[in-house]
Amino acid sequence: MLKKWGNLSLSLVITAGLMAGCSSGGNDTADKASTPQQVSNLNETGLPIVKEKIALDFFTGKWNGNSSNYDDVLVWKKYQEMSNIDVNFNLVPFESLTEKRNLALAGGDYPDVFYSARVGSSELTRYGPQGIFIPLNDLIDKYAPNFKKLMEENPDIRKGLTMPDGNIYSLPSVYDPNFLSMLIGTPLWVNEDWLKQLKMEEPKTIDQFYTYLKAVKETDLNGNGKKDEIPYGGTGITSIIDQIKGAWGLGTKGLGHKFVDVVPDTNQLRFTKTLPEFKEMLQFMNKLYSEGLIDKEIFTIESGALNAKGQADLLGSTIVPNPDTIMGKDNFIGLGALEGPHGDKLYSHVKVPMVHVGAFAITDKNEHTEATIRWMDHFYGQEGATFFFMGEEGTTYNKNANGDLEYIDKITNNPDGLTMDQALTKYFTWTGGSYPGFVKEEYFKGSETLPNSMEAAQKAEPNAVEDIWYNFNFTNEETEFMSSVGKDIQDYIGEMEAKFVNGSASFDQWEEYVSTIEKMGLEEYMKVYQAAYERYNAS
Amino acid sequence: MAGEKITMKKERFKQRQKNNLQLWTKNWELYLLFLPVMAYFIIFHYIPMYGVQIAFKDFIANKGILGSPWVGFEHFERFFDSFYFWRIISNTLGIGIYELIVGFPIPIVLALMIHELRTGKFRRFVQTVTYMPHFLSTIVMVGIIMMFLSPTSGLVNVVITLFGGEPISFMTEPGWFKSIYVWSGVWQTMGWSSIIYIAALAGIDPQLHEAARVDGASRLRRMWHINIPGIAPTIIVLLILNIGSILGVGFEKVFLMQNNLNMESSDVISTNVYRSGILGAQYSYSAAVGLFNSIVNFIILILVNRIARKVSSSSLW
Amino acid sequence: MAESRGDRFIMSSIYILLGVISLIVLYPVYFVMVASLSNPEDVMLGKVWLWPTDFSFVGYQRIFENNELMKGYLNTILYTFFGTVLNVVMTIAAAYPLSRHDFKGRNVFTLMIVFTMFFSGGMIPTYLLIKDLGILDTFWAMILPTAVSVWNILIMRTFFQNSIPKELQEAAFLDGCSNMKLLMRIILPLSGPVLAVMVLFYAVGHWNSYFNALIYLSDRDKYPLQLFLREILIQDQMQNMVDLGSDTFSRSLMEVEAIKYAAVIVTNLPMLLLYPFLQKYFIKGVMIGAIKG
């Protein structure tokens, strides 16, 4: 019986992309010329967007906690009236999103728009030229002034959106590049109470951090009579490596590119995972692990359990979005960049501002492309974005004395006992992420805007990665290479990293590690990267 | 002489034809009965089977399967050439064989033991209890396993340290992975798998046991000479089916239990292909690997069935 | 006839062994029950082993508040009941003919259906077929694609071939019994155990299934229980996979922990009760003796 189900799930997973013979038929993607009727119905600027009501179908990814009926949600109810466009949100829970999206695309059974559906760059590269997604370049130019302005202010957005064939097939989910706290997402938090108890200063160098960890291990700081303090706890070693690698000067182009970055001052690409600096960093991690300064369960622990440890006052330091909101501990402070043994002080944990390339894509089945792009463009402008995140002044938020926007009490301190998230979902759908839009500090009130996160960002700012690389887009052939040889190389590195850190691989094996990677096809890998890099710069 | 032989052959042929016709007509009810089943398999399984071609093509959505360009064995080559090919085959087979050797006999033994109990509270208790863990979702089950084996707070390590030993980090040592995977599977499913044998044992004529007991045979001998042969056809059929899915190590449980440290022992075909697919749009490749899996399993099945036919009286066909 | 010492020894060993096995096997289920009543934080810290710490019904509370889960329960019962009926009928319709040696073509048919266990067109051609048949997002999509399982057909066929005495069948034929009468009057009544097993296997299969619902259903009102359960359970995985680090995810995790174990208990309770109910069919030889007499 076990085998039967195993076999079933195996074949289901493996054939989870199996395509069908019937397709929607090849479509001519060249200029979807608007019919005169369309153009006349359209209002080129302002609201409503169309004179006579039209209806659109959206394939929509939905977060578990969001409302099951978007028509009841304030933002959409209002926007329908404002825009005169009736949007039918076909909600697909994130848990089944990938399968359903594959089925829709492959079976030719998709609606007008993919909204908040996490369409990946490789899917855009593949289906765009095939005509399923339409190029948006001209539409943006003519009918999306807000987004066009954003692209002009942040040229990297255009670079990250442009597919290898030169077209843009989607609108993204972007954080304001100046909103550093969002880009950091998960700072390295240190227990301030314990620092004080140990009479230590906030660590500014790697060595100071080490000293702190050591002291935590040896002192009963939570006062329960047991030496059960965990100096550093996290879910996996990736997050802490991404944080401290800057102390060795690694990760000069941000978190979008963990294997390749540039040598400072030149523009040469280098493979980070075989550098001597990387080895040194791993040796430091290994030292931490073997001295018991890292939670022994770090390789297997799940977030829920980690949060429980935090709540039980066991953690000396950790990397999470915000210990205050998820562990109920407001005594943590975020560290700035740590200085390494060679004087490097780079805050490397900075994400790509463009978090989802394909947050919004228009398909060839859409008969109202201009109206559609105008519909979306509204949310990239100041007014629209504020509306999307904060709602209506007076109804869902108020301006306080400083001019800052704050949610009304009914949301932040709900009288019926709802948590803030539960209260928010009656009015908004931004909770859970993946939506197309532009996130700015002035209207985004997630936990990243809490004072402790903002402070951490301020500390990080002077040393934060400059000139972040957005995502590169690979051609179909390159994608195939990256999914086969590339993936194998990355798998190998992931395994060896873990082994070097926990000691099951000794550093004597370093040379062997490097040469294995070279044998696996490092040269080809770098060539692919170089090609994508050059295209990126050129767009 | 030759002429006689030919006429004899012709006559036998005609006789056989008449027999066949008789069989076809005599059993018309059976054919009628089987018809809806046939219809089901044709509609839901054979009609969609054209999709198998995708493994040999570079799928392009607009052109459909038939219109997509043929690439022959390109995907298979990519699979065979991959750096970890031997590792994942060895892990998949390793787990499959381990599961067979350990997991196949245990439910049988369990069923034999339960069968010896007289009906009553204890028997019902044992049957119900052993059957329960099957219902724990994989996610919950793996969570429990990890909790029990935790190097810091897990029950197993607490017991080990009590006896003066060093705690073992089970989940991060490759050497332990397969054993944990297999034995936890036995733990969870032995009761469920024994059900079919209990049912088969219930079909054995009790008079056989009476006769044996009169002859003075002990319980053990009766089990060996009556019970086991009595359920032998069931055992053989299940054995064949199990061997025939030996490469079919499931995805979810392995995926939840693997991590970078035990990967060299825990990476199986399904999880490796899953990671290839993360970048997206690698449909033909996954289909090719899936097809490879199916073909190997099917060949093994045919071989095992042939052996079973020679060696015993039961086989699939 | 008194039992020999050897036999008594065997029996005691069996009792002891089964007792031990039962306890070992019972423990994870017991743990889940205890955990569902404990403070979720304690559970995650590994403090809960034998009894609930810090009694908390929050998991159960959340579940019963959740209207969707209750609707899912109803749907699952529906799919399971009708699905199982169809399954058992189809399995008999396949296994009986295949069990007869005089059923011409039986080897070919067997090979044909076994073939489908290994080779299939894949998820999307099947999805399109369902769509073309017009049963997408309907009750039928939950029942028809899984109308019968080859594995179970083979098991039932084996049972028919080996556990029904040939003499009975021959006697019936001599008496002029038709195939159908033979099936209904003699074969099926003697097949208590295997029928009970089939009901069990298929019912549980339907109860636990979620993948077909995931693919074929879009109307939440039709969702089975397992799909909702899965949405709850997979939150933890979503966090790791998506690498969002978003705090909205993190906060819901505590909730998830609370509900997880309670959800498992609530969703599986009916199935746990089904087996004891069917156990009376597994009593040895009752059927054969009755018919012979």
PDB file of C-alpha atoms in Angstrom, chain A residues 104 124 135 148 150-151 157 171 196 206 222-223 247 251 258 302 337 352 374 419-420 477 524 532:
ATOM      1  CA  ALA A 104      -3.747  26.686 -16.907  1.00  0.00           C
ATOM      2  CA  LEU A 124       7.882  34.588 -18.948  1.00  0.00           C
ATOM      3  CA  PRO A 135       4.684  42.282 -24.612  1.00  0.00           C
ATOM      4  CA  LYS A 148       6.897  54.445 -16.573  1.00  0.00           C
ATOM      5  CA  LEU A 150       9.119  54.417 -11.663  1.00  0.00           C
ATOM      6  CA  MET A 151      11.233  52.803 -14.337  1.00  0.00           C
ATOM      7  CA  ILE A 157      13.639  47.808 -12.770  1.00  0.00           C
ATOM      8  CA  LEU A 171       4.733  44.089 -14.082  1.00  0.00           C
ATOM      9  CA  LYS A 196      23.472  44.574  29.306  1.00  0.00           C
ATOM     10  CA  ILE A 206      33.089  39.619  13.963  1.00  0.00           C
ATOM     11  CA  ASN A 222      17.626  33.795  31.628  1.00  0.00           C
ATOM     12  CA  GLY A 223      17.899  33.049  35.272  1.00  0.00           C
ATOM     13  CA  ALA A 247      32.533  40.775   6.851  1.00  0.00           C
ATOM     14  CA  GLY A 251      28.098  39.396  -1.746  1.00  0.00           C
ATOM     15  CA  LYS A 258      24.638  34.273  -4.070  1.00  0.00           C
ATOM     16  CA  GLU A 302      11.221  24.555  11.638  1.00  0.00           C
ATOM     17  CA  ALA A 337      27.403  45.511   9.422  1.00  0.00           C
ATOM     18  CA  VAL A 352      16.631  42.449  -4.654  1.00  0.00           C
ATOM     19  CA  ARG A 374      -4.404  51.402 -16.885  1.00  0.00           C
ATOM     20  CA  THR A 419      -5.381  39.937  15.409  1.00  0.00           C
ATOM     21  CA  MET A 420      -4.183  42.754  13.248  1.00  0.00           C
ATOM     22  CA  GLU A 477      18.928  27.178 -23.300  1.00  0.00           C
ATOM     23  CA  GLU A 524      30.447  27.064 -18.549  1.00  0.00           C
ATOM     24  CA  ALA A 532      23.127  37.216 -18.886  1.00  0.00           C
TER      25      ALA A 532
END
